[in-house]
Amino acid sequence: MDQKINVPKLPHIFFRWYCRPERYEELHGDLEELYYERIKEQGSTQARMHYLFDVIRCCQPYAWKKLSLQPNFSTNMFRNYYKTSSRSLMRNPLSSFINIFGLSMAIGVCLVVYAFLKYDYSIDRFHEFKDEVYLITFSADRSGTEEQYGLTPRPLGDMLREDFTHIKKVCRVEDKNAVLKNGDKVFHESVRFSDPEFLDMLTFPLKWGVKQSLAEPNNIILSDEMATKYFGDENPLGQDIQMIFGEDRSKTFKVSGVAEPFPEAHIIDFSFLVNFENLRTNFPNYNSQDWGEFVNATLIQVSAPSDLALITEGMTKYQTLHNKAQNDWEITSFGFEQLASLHLNSGNIKNDISYDASSEGRISLPILALFMLALACFNYINIAIVSAAKRLKEIGVRKVIGANRGKVITQFLAENILVTAFALIVGLVLALTIFLPWFIQVAQRNMELNLIDGNLWIFLVALLFLTGIASGIYPALYISKFNTVKIFKGSVQFGKKNPLTKVLLGFQLILACITITNAVVFTQNTTYLNNRSWGYNQQGTLYADVIDAVGFDRLNALMIQHPDVMSTAGSTHHLGKETAPSLVYQANRPYEVAQLSVSADYFKTMELQLTEGRFFKDRSENDKQAIVVNELLVKNMVLEQPIGELLEIDGAKYEVIGVVKDFHEKNFYYEMQPTIFRLADQSDYRYLSMKVRPGTEQEAYQALQSEWAALFPETPFQGGYQEDVWTGFFEEVDTQERFTKTVAFMAVLLASLGLYGLVTLNVSGRIKEFSIRKVLGAGLKNIAINITQQYIVLCLLALVLGLPISYVLAKAMMDMMYPISVPIGYLEIMLPAIILVVVLLAVVFTQVGKVSKSNLVDGLRTE
Amino acid sequence: MKGTHLGEFEELILLTVGVLYDEAYAVAIAKEIEEQSGRSINVSAVHKSLYRLEEKGMLDSRLSDPESKRGGKRKRLFSITAYGKRALDESMELRMRLRNRIPNIAFKWQMS
């Protein structure tokens, strides 16, 4: 009787699973009959297809197992919960909207922060050997505190290669500026000189060519961007490109490789990569065996991190070698930084090839996300507590039917997770369509939320439960607590007097206060920094980066004849562009200072202000042993009588002849530094700066550019308005301002939404009271005062607590981000207070209006 | 009469069950309707109506002997109940009554 069943297996299993047993025989008999018939008529494949369709089609209620036959209490219960929850959500559209909107906004922010952190932690981690490659660093005590540097003595790389068998690979990296030329495309570029192992250790994939080609000194490997810049979209392999190092030094390279576009999350990269050997051949002064000089970076690759201890031990002898050759940089120890975590620690390492672009974001963004989440959760808790009055009967009935407290808690939590899930979807959409594009634009980093990313979903689920439970647990506990008998008797007193509601609202107001204060301070700071004096006159000043002294002479001779140019000056370094670190000894104690070598005219051209003594005299031989210092140096070195003081630099004595007012040689992110000016050798001039007649900057700039083009057709022009040297800095400051303003706006929006919900519920619960008041003759004023009273007290309390906290936080933030920032005064403190009070009053008065217009008969009638 | 209301497809099924008399099971019914009306019928749709009609009491059913062409499974054979017949008759009668009440003039559209 039991024939062998040879219908397709999987659909059959599925059918068996859903089909109710008492109908299986007849139903599947029909399907089998059809199946065997079709095999005969249409062949096996067709029949199998049809069978599958039939199984799917038959999956209908008439064939299903009867769920209700097996008593399954919890499914039914949850179905009922779902029904009551969705009904209660629909019944209170306003509070549902506030809850869902608030939560989705907070979740959207969380997702953006997630995207940011993910981006941040994936920087430079695409390299295959990210855990094996280390940057060698050293610690040195230059001016009182020990600091870590990312540089390495030049011969170290070679020595390591020979001395240690544990080290698999060594790679030195040096960066030089050069002019690259292919046909009419001529630009200033930074070129990376490295050992051929570079691409073995940092595994940048190549689009064209092979990485081994770097071993040949005449080859060059380009980044994708540079390949497009110089050669367009074609494959440039085998083409020539000329590299110009100076007036008479140049070399032609053959393109032997082009890298794939670098991943978004990277910091270490290259534009042009050539063999280290080229340094020796093309820079006659470059001595790679000099222990006293540094190379930009030395990377090593080891098989196991445990080898590092051994290597460290063996490296002490290099320390002695270096310290003998170089007195200014006494190395106290060597260290290693893993490639994978290099950029995270980069903030503590000076002069390394990586940098830490987002240390502030790494701390402040998660805090911000928590802020937002807290605000939204508080809204939820408050509204849930106050609106519980409407659902008391439901809870009473549930308890009578037999739900225990645990069941009621589960119900409310489940309901809340449902709401959160909905908010999560909205939040995801918000994040993808609005927040993230905006944040990418502001942060100028191309991070992404990849929906296929498994971690994102784990994060989402975690967020769902965290938010759902954090916001729902208190209301659930609170609501489930009530005694059934009291509920039905109507004697439960609650909602209006819950102190937690007030605490949470107060907390929200404090958070809003903090964010507003931040926004105000940042805005003020932007204006402040824009107007702050640079210590010299940056207006009407132009500069050009000349190639060498000859170039300077030729350009200077032409520009000085220009009618709009009032003065010109040459210099080796330039304010806002370049200074040289130097050590000044006073009584054998070293001080780290910045040094600028300039001509005598430089002070006049840049309008640096003299407070004491004199500037250099033009072409004076005596002044070669003189320096001009800034006030900060005088202060730091405690020079009682600075003029005439003798200071030692590079083993020679220099006399201080003048003191200038403090100025910013770098942008406002950096503190002012003690600085010395020395008279530059005419043969060392690298910059031409000039002061032009006010209002003629543009003409002068055009003249400068056209003179340059005529003089040096081979070299692209580098220079511009002095005012523009910090453009990037001001853009960043602007960005921060925009960012904090948006954050403050969101926080205020969330807090006021929550407040609105609370006030509305409160007022609607007291409508009878207000109607009685109106009957007894209370005017609008009386009612307004009555409603406002409790909130205004709360608001004042929140301000009293919040303002000092805001002040301290804003100050800490400013101090962390800028050494120079706007002093925080009354305005910065009063403005948030005013904004908050106005928002609060506006919210309250919408409700007062409603009460005053309402018909008091409606309020007094009872069913 | 609300209780005996039949849908168009249900009516078709009911009729076919009658036509096939002793061989009225889902696959045969589906084939018959396909043959007669020319429209393609899926067996699950037939199942659905059959069980519904049985629930309404218009059809009765019993299981046949196992058959090898169905992998040794029995089939459910349906037959019309008295209530089913009444529902059919009422539905037919209603149609005829309405059809007969259409005045001839309503079909005279060719003339104008």
Tab-separated table of C-alpha atoms in Angstrom, chain A residues 402-557:
chain	number	residue	atom	x	y	z
A	402	GLY	CA	-5.683	36.827	35.868
A	403	ALA	CA	-2.685	38.718	34.619
A	404	ASN	CA	-0.083	39.037	37.312
A	405	ARG	CA	2.210	42.002	37.618
A	406	GLY	CA	4.915	40.341	35.521
A	407	LYS	CA	2.456	39.927	32.659
A	408	VAL	CA	1.489	43.595	32.761
A	409	ILE	CA	5.158	44.608	32.780
A	410	THR	CA	5.827	42.329	29.809
A	411	GLN	CA	2.903	43.866	28.010
A	412	PHE	CA	4.131	47.399	28.434
A	413	LEU	CA	7.695	46.529	27.567
A	414	ALA	CA	6.596	44.629	24.481
A	415	GLU	CA	4.456	47.553	23.467
A	416	ASN	CA	7.366	49.866	23.931
A	417	ILE	CA	9.712	47.710	21.901
A	418	LEU	CA	7.120	47.773	19.150
A	419	VAL	CA	7.088	51.562	19.240
A	420	THR	CA	10.872	51.635	19.290
A	421	ALA	CA	11.028	49.227	16.366
A	422	PHE	CA	8.865	51.559	14.391
A	423	ALA	CA	11.011	54.505	15.442
A	424	LEU	CA	14.059	52.495	14.439
A	425	ILE	CA	12.794	52.154	10.898
A	426	VAL	CA	11.971	55.844	10.691
A	427	GLY	CA	15.344	56.625	12.260
A	428	LEU	CA	17.159	54.495	9.733
A	429	VAL	CA	15.416	56.295	6.910
A	430	LEU	CA	16.170	59.664	8.532
A	431	ALA	CA	19.823	58.734	8.981
A	432	LEU	CA	20.224	57.512	5.424
A	433	THR	CA	18.398	60.334	3.727
A	434	ILE	CA	19.057	63.415	5.851
A	435	PHE	CA	21.486	63.077	8.745
A	436	LEU	CA	24.285	61.137	7.103
A	437	PRO	CA	24.461	63.176	3.864
A	438	TRP	CA	24.503	66.306	6.006
A	439	PHE	CA	27.177	64.946	8.296
A	440	ILE	CA	29.319	63.818	5.366
A	441	GLN	CA	29.117	67.309	3.986
A	442	VAL	CA	30.055	68.871	7.313
A	443	ALA	CA	32.784	66.421	8.263
A	444	GLN	CA	34.001	66.063	4.674
A	445	ARG	CA	34.695	62.429	5.146
A	446	ASN	CA	32.900	59.883	3.109
A	447	MET	CA	31.539	57.484	5.668
A	448	GLU	CA	28.674	55.170	4.905
A	449	LEU	CA	25.952	53.065	6.463
A	450	ASN	CA	26.068	49.774	4.666
A	451	LEU	CA	22.811	47.882	5.113
A	452	ILE	CA	24.503	44.581	4.312
A	453	ASP	CA	26.891	45.058	7.203
A	454	GLY	CA	26.104	42.434	9.847
A	455	ASN	CA	27.475	44.563	12.670
A	456	LEU	CA	25.033	47.301	11.805
A	457	TRP	CA	22.146	44.926	12.378
A	458	ILE	CA	23.597	43.740	15.660
A	459	PHE	CA	23.913	47.385	16.610
A	460	LEU	CA	20.345	48.078	15.547
A	461	VAL	CA	18.957	45.176	17.553
A	462	ALA	CA	21.031	46.170	20.579
A	463	LEU	CA	19.821	49.734	20.175
A	464	LEU	CA	16.242	48.525	19.890
A	465	PHE	CA	16.361	46.621	23.135
A	466	LEU	CA	18.451	49.164	24.967
A	467	THR	CA	16.174	52.036	24.033
A	468	GLY	CA	13.018	50.011	24.372
A	469	ILE	CA	13.877	48.808	27.825
A	470	ALA	CA	15.522	52.005	29.069
A	471	SER	CA	12.501	54.067	28.155
A	472	GLY	CA	9.887	51.482	29.038
A	473	ILE	CA	11.012	49.865	32.248
A	474	TYR	CA	10.041	52.618	34.626
A	475	PRO	CA	6.577	53.287	33.187
A	476	ALA	CA	5.973	49.535	33.109
A	477	LEU	CA	6.932	49.088	36.748
A	478	TYR	CA	5.018	52.162	37.769
A	479	ILE	CA	1.820	51.381	35.951
A	480	SER	CA	1.729	47.734	36.910
A	481	LYS	CA	2.000	48.572	40.578
A	482	PHE	CA	-1.532	49.822	41.108
A	483	ASN	CA	-3.964	47.893	43.206
A	484	THR	CA	-6.866	46.509	41.178
A	485	VAL	CA	-9.541	47.411	43.699
A	486	LYS	CA	-8.322	50.973	43.920
A	487	ILE	CA	-8.332	51.296	40.161
A	488	PHE	CA	-11.983	50.325	39.927
A	489	LYS	CA	-12.965	52.405	42.900
A	490	GLY	CA	-11.416	55.325	41.093
A	491	SER	CA	-9.350	56.326	44.076
A	492	VAL	CA	-5.917	56.026	42.461
A	493	GLN	CA	-4.139	59.318	42.820
A	494	PHE	CA	-1.378	59.635	40.371
A	495	GLY	CA	0.230	61.107	37.321
A	496	LYS	CA	0.144	64.739	38.206
A	497	LYS	CA	2.179	64.395	41.306
A	498	ASN	CA	4.866	61.996	40.171
A	499	PRO	CA	8.160	63.611	41.148
A	500	LEU	CA	10.106	61.631	38.570
A	501	THR	CA	8.276	63.391	35.748
A	502	LYS	CA	9.599	66.680	37.035
A	503	VAL	CA	13.094	65.382	37.581
A	504	LEU	CA	13.247	64.070	34.043
A	505	LEU	CA	11.841	67.234	32.561
A	506	GLY	CA	14.341	69.228	34.575
A	507	PHE	CA	17.099	67.007	33.274
A	508	GLN	CA	15.952	67.552	29.717
A	509	LEU	CA	15.992	71.271	30.211
A	510	ILE	CA	19.517	71.046	31.587
A	511	LEU	CA	20.672	69.035	28.564
A	512	ALA	CA	19.026	71.516	26.228
A	513	CYS	CA	20.675	74.313	28.153
A	514	ILE	CA	24.089	72.728	27.722
A	515	THR	CA	23.718	72.310	23.988
A	516	ILE	CA	22.401	75.831	23.488
A	517	THR	CA	25.257	77.275	25.504
A	518	ASN	CA	27.673	75.308	23.362
A	519	ALA	CA	26.098	76.586	20.184
A	520	VAL	CA	26.184	80.153	21.414
A	521	VAL	CA	29.795	79.851	22.525
A	522	PHE	CA	30.871	78.317	19.234
A	523	THR	CA	29.095	81.013	17.282
A	524	GLN	CA	30.668	83.724	19.385
A	525	ASN	CA	33.991	82.012	19.027
A	526	THR	CA	33.817	82.032	15.246
A	527	THR	CA	33.201	85.762	15.211
A	528	TYR	CA	35.884	86.244	17.809
A	529	LEU	CA	38.495	84.287	15.879
A	530	ASN	CA	37.580	85.956	12.603
A	531	ASN	CA	38.176	89.337	14.138
A	532	ARG	CA	41.161	88.451	16.250
A	533	SER	CA	44.399	90.137	15.376
A	534	TRP	CA	47.076	87.876	13.974
A	535	GLY	CA	49.744	89.976	15.589
A	536	TYR	CA	50.761	91.432	12.234
A	537	ASN	CA	48.884	92.923	9.324
A	538	GLN	CA	47.761	90.119	7.076
A	539	GLN	CA	45.734	92.473	4.925
A	540	GLY	CA	47.206	93.808	1.739
A	541	THR	CA	50.034	91.313	1.958
A	542	LEU	CA	50.955	88.867	-0.771
A	543	TYR	CA	53.548	86.161	-0.782
A	544	ALA	CA	55.135	83.828	-3.280
A	545	ASP	CA	57.087	80.663	-2.780
A	546	VAL	CA	60.195	81.211	-4.900
A	547	ILE	CA	62.356	78.291	-5.939
A	548	ASP	CA	65.720	79.638	-4.842
A	549	ALA	CA	67.651	82.833	-4.317
A	550	VAL	CA	68.138	83.393	-8.052
A	551	GLY	CA	64.447	83.085	-8.587
A	552	PHE	CA	63.875	85.512	-5.758
A	553	ASP	CA	66.171	88.132	-7.261
A	554	ARG	CA	64.531	87.957	-10.658
A	555	LEU	CA	60.985	88.115	-9.340
A	556	ASN	CA	61.807	90.757	-6.757
A	557	ALA	CA	63.439	93.000	-9.347
